[in-house]
Short mmCIF file of N, CA, C and O in Angstrom, two decimals:
data_model
loop_
_atom_site.label_atom_id
_atom_site.label_comp_id
_atom_site.label_asym_id
_atom_site.label_seq_id
_atom_site.Cartn_x
_atom_site.Cartn_y
_atom_site.Cartn_z
N ILE I 1 1.14 -1.05 -0.18
CA ILE I 1 -0.34 -0.03 0.15
C ILE I 1 0.83 0.99 0.08
O ILE I 1 0.86 2.21 -0.46
N LEU I 2 1.85 1.35 0.74
CA LEU I 2 2.48 2.37 0.84
C LEU I 2 3.81 2.59 0.51
O LEU I 2 5.08 3.33 0.22
N GLY I 3 4.46 1.06 -0.75
CA GLY I 3 4.94 1.23 -1.65
C GLY I 3 5.35 2.77 -2.68
O GLY I 3 6.61 2.71 -2.92
N ASP I 4 4.62 3.13 -3.07
CA ASP I 4 5.01 4.18 -3.86
C ASP I 4 4.29 5.92 -3.03
O ASP I 4 4.21 6.87 -3.80
N VAL I 5 3.86 5.85 -1.75
CA VAL I 5 3.79 6.92 -1.19
C VAL I 5 5.13 8.11 -1.92
O VAL I 5 4.85 9.11 -1.77
N ASP I 6 6.33 7.92 -1.46
CA ASP I 6 7.33 8.64 -1.74
C ASP I 6 7.24 9.46 -3.67
O ASP I 6 7.24 10.59 -3.43
N ASN I 7 6.99 8.79 -4.17
CA ASN I 7 6.81 8.93 -5.47
C ASN I 7 5.52 10.04 -5.84
O ASN I 7 5.59 11.03 -6.57
N LEU I 8 4.28 9.50 -5.19
CA LEU I 8 3.31 10.30 -5.15
C LEU I 8 3.46 11.77 -4.41
O LEU I 8 3.10 12.80 -4.83
N ILE I 9 3.83 11.65 -3.16
CA ILE I 9 4.27 12.69 -2.37
C ILE I 9 4.91 13.58 -2.67
O ILE I 9 4.80 15.08 -2.92
N PHE I 10 6.66 13.06 -3.11
CA PHE I 10 7.66 13.68 -3.35
C PHE I 10 8.13 14.21 -4.77
O PHE I 10 8.95 14.48 -5.14
N ASN I 11 6.98 13.59 -5.76
CA ASN I 11 7.06 13.26 -6.87
C ASN I 11 8.57 12.80 -7.39
O ASN I 11 9.09 13.17 -8.41
N GLN I 12 8.65 11.72 -6.53
CA GLN I 12 10.05 11.22 -7.12
C GLN I 12 9.93 9.82 -7.71
O GLN I 12 10.43 8.48 -7.63
N THR I 13 9.83 10.55 -9.46
CA THR I 13 9.40 9.37 -10.26
C THR I 13 10.70 8.51 -10.48
O THR I 13 10.69 7.11 -11.34
N ASP I 14 12.05 9.03 -10.22
CA ASP I 14 12.97 8.05 -10.41
C ASP I 14 13.37 6.51 -9.71
O ASP I 14 14.03 6.37 -10.06
N LYS I 15 12.43 6.67 -8.54
CA LYS I 15 12.91 6.26 -7.85
C LYS I 15 11.94 4.60 -8.01
O LYS I 15 10.84 5.00 -8.11
N THR I 16 12.34 3.30 -8.00
CA THR I 16 11.17 2.28 -8.12
C THR I 16 10.87 1.66 -7.01
O THR I 16 11.91 1.59 -5.80
N PRO I 17 10.05 1.16 -6.15
CA PRO I 17 9.89 0.40 -5.30
C PRO I 17 10.32 -0.53 -4.58
O PRO I 17 10.50 -1.38 -5.76
N LEU I 18 10.89 -0.70 -3.74
CA LEU I 18 11.54 -1.95 -3.09
C LEU I 18 10.63 -3.06 -3.14
O LEU I 18 9.24 -2.80 -3.37
N THR I 19 11.17 -4.24 -3.63
CA THR I 19 10.10 -5.81 -3.54
C THR I 19 10.19 -5.98 -2.07
O THR I 19 10.90 -5.49 -1.24
N ARG I 20 9.49 -6.89 -1.66
CA ARG I 20 9.30 -7.45 -0.52
C ARG I 20 10.77 -8.16 -0.02
O ARG I 20 11.13 -7.90 1.09
N ILE I 21 11.12 -9.11 -0.67
CA ILE I 21 12.23 -9.83 -0.81
C ILE I 21 13.15 -8.72 -0.55
O ILE I 21 13.86 -9.39 0.41
N GLU I 22 13.36 -8.01 -1.64
CA GLU I 22 14.34 -6.64 -0.74
C GLU I 22 14.43 -6.43 0.32
O GLU I 22 15.67 -6.07 1.09
N ILE I 23 13.35 -5.79 0.88
CA ILE I 23 12.96 -5.07 2.34
C ILE I 23 13.44 -6.28 3.48
O ILE I 23 14.66 -5.74 4.35
N VAL I 24 13.47 -7.70 2.87
CA VAL I 24 13.52 -8.59 4.23
C VAL I 24 15.19 -8.81 4.00
O VAL I 24 15.73 -8.66 4.93
N THR I 25 15.89 -8.98 2.80
CA THR I 25 17.18 -8.94 2.66
C THR I 25 17.87 -7.86 3.35
O THR I 25 18.69 -8.03 4.08
N MET I 26 17.13 -6.29 3.21
CA MET I 26 18.03 -5.63 3.62
C MET I 26 17.68 -5.17 5.55
O MET I 26 18.45 -4.61 6.08
N MET I 27 16.97 -5.89 5.75
CA MET I 27 16.27 -6.13 7.16
C MET I 27 17.35 -6.83 8.00
O MET I 27 17.62 -7.01 9.38
N LEU I 28 18.12 -8.22 7.48
CA LEU I 28 19.25 -9.00 7.64
C LEU I 28 19.85 -8.62 8.71
O LEU I 28 20.66 -8.92 9.79
N PRO I 29 20.79 -7.63 8.53
CA PRO I 29 21.93 -7.02 9.27
C PRO I 29 21.44 -6.33 10.60
O PRO I 29 21.83 -6.63 11.58
N TYR I 30 20.46 -5.77 10.51
CA TYR I 30 19.98 -4.93 11.66
C TYR I 30 18.97 -6.32 12.43
O TYR I 30 19.31 -6.08 13.49
N LEU I 31 18.61 -7.28 11.62
CA LEU I 31 18.14 -8.07 12.70
C LEU I 31 19.43 -9.31 13.52
O LEU I 31 19.37 -9.25 14.98
N GLU I 32 20.47 -9.28 12.68
CA GLU I 32 21.85 -9.83 13.40
C GLU I 32 22.23 -8.69 14.30
O GLU I 32 22.84 -9.29 15.50
N LYS I 33 21.88 -7.61 14.17
CA LYS I 33 22.65 -6.35 15.41
C LYS I 33 21.70 -6.76 16.55
O LYS I 33 22.35 -6.60 17.76
N HIS I 34 20.19 -6.73 16.41
CA HIS I 34 19.40 -6.75 17.55
C HIS I 34 19.55 -7.87 18.33
O HIS I 34 19.48 -7.77 19.58
N LEU I 35 19.94 -9.20 17.66
CA LEU I 35 20.07 -10.09 18.19
C LEU I 35 21.55 -10.23 19.43
O LEU I 35 21.23 -10.37 20.15
N LYS I 36 22.71 -9.92 18.20
CA LYS I 36 23.69 -9.46 19.01
C LYS I 36 23.69 -8.79 20.30
O LYS I 36 24.36 -9.30 21.23
N ASN I 37 22.72 -7.64 20.40
CA ASN I 37 23.03 -7.00 21.41
C ASN I 37 21.58 -7.45 22.71
O ASN I 37 21.22 -6.49 23.40
N GLY I 38 20.92 -8.56 22.45
CA GLY I 38 20.50 -9.56 23.53
C GLY I 38 18.77 -9.13 22.78
O GLY I 38 18.15 -9.70 23.80
N GLY I 39 18.40 -8.62 21.91
CA GLY I 39 16.93 -8.62 21.65
C GLY I 39 16.55 -9.81 20.99
O GLY I 39 17.49 -11.06 21.19
N LYS I 40 15.50 -9.49 20.96
CA LYS I 40 14.70 -11.17 20.56
C LYS I 40 13.88 -11.09 19.15
O LYS I 40 13.81 -10.43 18.84
N LEU I 41 14.14 -12.32 18.60
CA LEU I 41 13.93 -11.80 17.22
C LEU I 41 12.47 -11.63 16.72
O LEU I 41 12.18 -11.33 16.06
N ASN I 42 11.69 -12.08 17.92
CA ASN I 42 10.15 -11.74 17.80
C ASN I 42 9.95 -10.34 17.86
O ASN I 42 8.62 -9.90 17.45
N HIS I 43 10.55 -9.16 18.25
CA HIS I 43 10.55 -8.01 18.86
C HIS I 43 10.53 -7.40 17.41
O HIS I 43 9.85 -6.50 17.31
N ILE I 44 11.62 -7.70 16.58
CA ILE I 44 11.22 -7.01 15.12
C ILE I 44 10.24 -7.92 13.98
O ILE I 44 9.67 -7.26 13.42
N THR I 45 10.18 -9.35 13.91
CA THR I 45 9.68 -10.13 13.23
C THR I 45 8.00 -9.89 13.11
O THR I 45 6.91 -9.87 12.24
N ARG I 46 7.27 -9.47 14.48
CA ARG I 46 6.21 -9.11 14.81
C ARG I 46 5.44 -8.00 13.79
O ARG I 46 4.64 -8.05 13.32
N HIS I 47 6.23 -7.35 13.57
CA HIS I 47 5.75 -6.19 12.77
C HIS I 47 5.99 -6.38 11.26
O HIS I 47 6.06 -5.91 10.20
N MET I 48 6.45 -7.64 10.68
CA MET I 48 7.11 -7.87 9.60
C MET I 48 5.89 -8.96 8.95
O MET I 48 5.85 -9.39 8.12
N LEU I 49 4.82 -9.49 10.45
CA LEU I 49 3.99 -10.31 9.40
C LEU I 49 3.23 -10.23 8.29
O LEU I 49 3.17 -11.47 7.54
N GLY I 50 2.59 -9.32 8.31
CA GLY I 50 1.83 -9.14 7.36
C GLY I 50 2.45 -8.68 5.96
O GLY I 50 1.81 -8.12 4.78
N LEU I 51 4.14 -8.56 5.81
CA LEU I 51 4.60 -8.33 4.67
C LEU I 51 4.23 -8.57 3.26
O LEU I 51 4.42 -8.27 2.37
N PHE I 52 3.97 -9.81 3.32
CA PHE I 52 3.60 -10.75 1.94
C PHE I 52 2.27 -11.13 2.06
O PHE I 52 1.98 -12.11 1.46
N HIS I 53 1.26 -10.37 2.86
CA HIS I 53 0.03 -10.70 2.91
C HIS I 53 -0.67 -10.61 1.10
O HIS I 53 -0.24 -9.90 0.71
N GLY I 54 -1.36 -11.56 1.04
CA GLY I 54 -2.10 -11.81 -0.38
C GLY I 54 -0.49 -12.50 -1.47
O GLY I 54 -1.51 -11.80 -2.54
N GLN I 55 0.34 -12.37 -0.86
CA GLN I 55 1.20 -13.18 -2.09
C GLN I 55 1.58 -14.67 -1.61
O GLN I 55 1.23 -15.35 -0.88
N HIS I 56 1.55 -15.28 -2.57
CA HIS I 56 2.36 -16.22 -2.61
C HIS I 56 3.33 -16.83 -1.60
O HIS I 56 4.22 -16.61 -1.63
N GLY I 57 2.74 -17.82 -0.85
CA GLY I 57 3.65 -18.18 0.38
C GLY I 57 3.56 -17.57 1.59
O GLY I 57 3.87 -17.70 2.57
N GLY I 58 2.50 -16.67 1.52
CA GLY I 58 2.55 -15.04 2.49
C GLY I 58 1.99 -16.39 3.78
O GLY I 58 2.30 -16.01 5.04
N ARG I 59 1.09 -17.23 4.04
CA ARG I 59 0.43 -17.66 4.92
C ARG I 59 2.02 -18.57 5.12
O ARG I 59 1.75 -18.76 6.87
N TYR I 60 2.40 -19.10 4.71
CA TYR I 60 3.44 -19.94 5.24
C TYR I 60 4.49 -18.96 5.95
O TYR I 60 5.08 -19.61 6.97
N TRP I 61 4.64 -17.73 5.51
CA TRP I 61 5.64 -17.13 5.81
C TRP I 61 5.27 -16.68 7.60
O TRP I 61 5.79 -16.50 8.62
N ARG I 62 3.87 -16.61 7.82
CA ARG I 62 3.49 -15.82 8.96
C ARG I 62 3.53 -17.13 10.04
O ARG I 62 3.44 -16.96 10.70
N ARG I 63 3.44 -18.05 9.51
CA ARG I 63 3.41 -19.44 10.22
C ARG I 63 4.57 -19.83 10.40
O ARG I 63 4.67 -19.67 12.04
N ILE I 64 5.90 -19.63 9.79
CA ILE I 64 7.20 -20.14 9.88
C ILE I 64 7.64 -18.77 11.04
O ILE I 64 7.84 -19.24 12.39
N LEU I 65 7.10 -17.31 11.20
CA LEU I 65 7.71 -16.64 11.77
C LEU I 65 6.93 -16.68 13.22
O LEU I 65 7.24 -16.97 14.39
N SER I 66 5.19 -17.07 13.12
CA SER I 66 4.87 -16.92 14.18
C SER I 66 5.45 -18.28 15.20
O SER I 66 5.28 -17.77 16.75
N GLU I 67 5.30 -19.31 14.72
CA GLU I 67 5.76 -20.70 15.32
C GLU I 67 7.16 -21.08 15.82
O GLU I 67 7.66 -21.25 16.99
N ASN I 68 8.55 -20.05 15.43
CA ASN I 68 9.38 -19.69 15.47
C ASN I 68 10.04 -18.74 15.80
O ASN I 68 11.08 -18.89 17.10
N ALA I 69 10.02 -17.55 15.87
CA ALA I 69 10.81 -16.34 15.73
C ALA I 69 10.33 -16.08 17.72
O ALA I 69 11.29 -15.28 17.95
N TRP I 70 9.95 -16.40 18.35
CA TRP I 70 9.25 -16.34 19.78
C TRP I 70 10.43 -17.10 20.59
O TRP I 70 10.75 -16.87 21.70
N LYS I 71 10.78 -18.32 20.08
CA LYS I 71 12.11 -19.23 21.07
C LYS I 71 13.24 -18.14 21.35
O LYS I 71 13.82 -17.53 20.41
N PRO I 72 13.75 -18.85 22.26
CA PRO I 72 14.74 -18.14 22.79
C PRO I 72 16.02 -18.03 21.96
O PRO I 72 17.08 -17.27 22.14
N ASP I 73 16.28 -19.39 21.49
CA ASP I 73 17.54 -19.54 20.45
C ASP I 73 17.05 -18.76 19.01
O ASP I 73 17.66 -19.33 18.28
N ALA I 74 16.32 -18.29 18.84
CA ALA I 74 15.74 -17.89 17.57
C ALA I 74 16.85 -17.09 16.74
O ALA I 74 17.25 -16.32 17.66
N THR I 75 17.02 -17.69 15.71
CA THR I 75 18.28 -16.44 14.83
C THR I 75 17.84 -16.23 13.61
O THR I 75 16.25 -16.53 13.55
N ILE I 76 18.36 -15.23 12.56
CA ILE I 76 17.92 -14.97 11.38
C ILE I 76 17.58 -16.21 10.54
O ILE I 76 17.04 -16.13 9.36
N LYS I 77 17.78 -17.47 10.67
CA LYS I 77 17.86 -18.76 10.08
C LYS I 77 16.29 -19.21 10.00
O LYS I 77 15.66 -19.12 9.01
N VAL I 78 15.17 -18.54 11.17
CA VAL I 78 13.70 -18.47 10.62
C VAL I 78 13.37 -17.57 9.72
O VAL I 78 12.57 -18.28 9.21
N ILE I 79 13.80 -16.50 9.72
CA ILE I 79 13.62 -15.37 8.57
C ILE I 79 13.95 -16.22 7.16
O ILE I 79 13.39 -15.91 6.39
N THR I 80 15.08 -16.61 7.19
CA THR I 80 15.94 -17.40 5.69
C THR I 80 14.65 -18.41 5.46
O THR I 80 14.31 -18.72 4.47
N GLN I 81 13.97 -19.56 6.53
CA GLN I 81 13.44 -20.65 6.12
C GLN I 81 12.15 -19.84 5.79
O GLN I 81 11.27 -20.56 4.86
N ALA I 82 11.43 -18.67 6.19
CA ALA I 82 10.44 -18.02 6.08
C ALA I 82 10.45 -17.85 4.60
O ALA I 82 9.70 -17.97 3.85
N LEU I 83 11.49 -17.05 4.35
CA LEU I 83 11.65 -16.17 2.88
C LEU I 83 11.81 -17.53 1.77
O LEU I 83 11.20 -17.07 0.44
N GLN I 84 12.43 -18.79 1.92
CA GLN I 84 12.36 -19.90 1.10
C GLN I 84 10.72 -19.74 0.70
O GLN I 84 10.68 -20.12 -0.67
N GLN I 85 9.83 -20.11 1.63
CA GLN I 85 8.20 -20.33 1.09
C GLN I 85 7.85 -19.09 0.03
O GLN I 85 7.07 -19.72 -0.29
N ILE I 86 8.41 -18.04 0.09
CA ILE I 86 7.99 -17.07 -0.87
C ILE I 86 8.49 -17.23 -1.96
O ILE I 86 8.11 -16.91 -3.14
N THR I 87 9.61 -17.73 -2.21
CA THR I 87 10.48 -17.76 -3.51
C THR I 87 10.79 -18.75 -4.09
O THR I 87 10.95 -19.34 -5.09
N MET I 88 9.70 -19.76 -3.57
CA MET I 88 9.70 -21.35 -4.19
C MET I 88 8.70 -21.05 -5.35
O MET I 88 7.84 -20.31 -5.42
#
């Protein structure tokens, strides 16, 4: 929904919106830093659950994150596992 906001408001027609997969990939370093500093994976992933809403594999994305991101030993492998369901 908000993918074109900058283009519409700021007339930035030279920028193409990022894909959802690009957004997740860009989040990985942030997630790693968050985990390294003692944060929990689900602190971030709960805001990412709806990212693939209406997309092929979106239900699996939400399911994998919901079932695994809360675990104390959860790493970004949970994200990559969920992302594989989208790219299949």
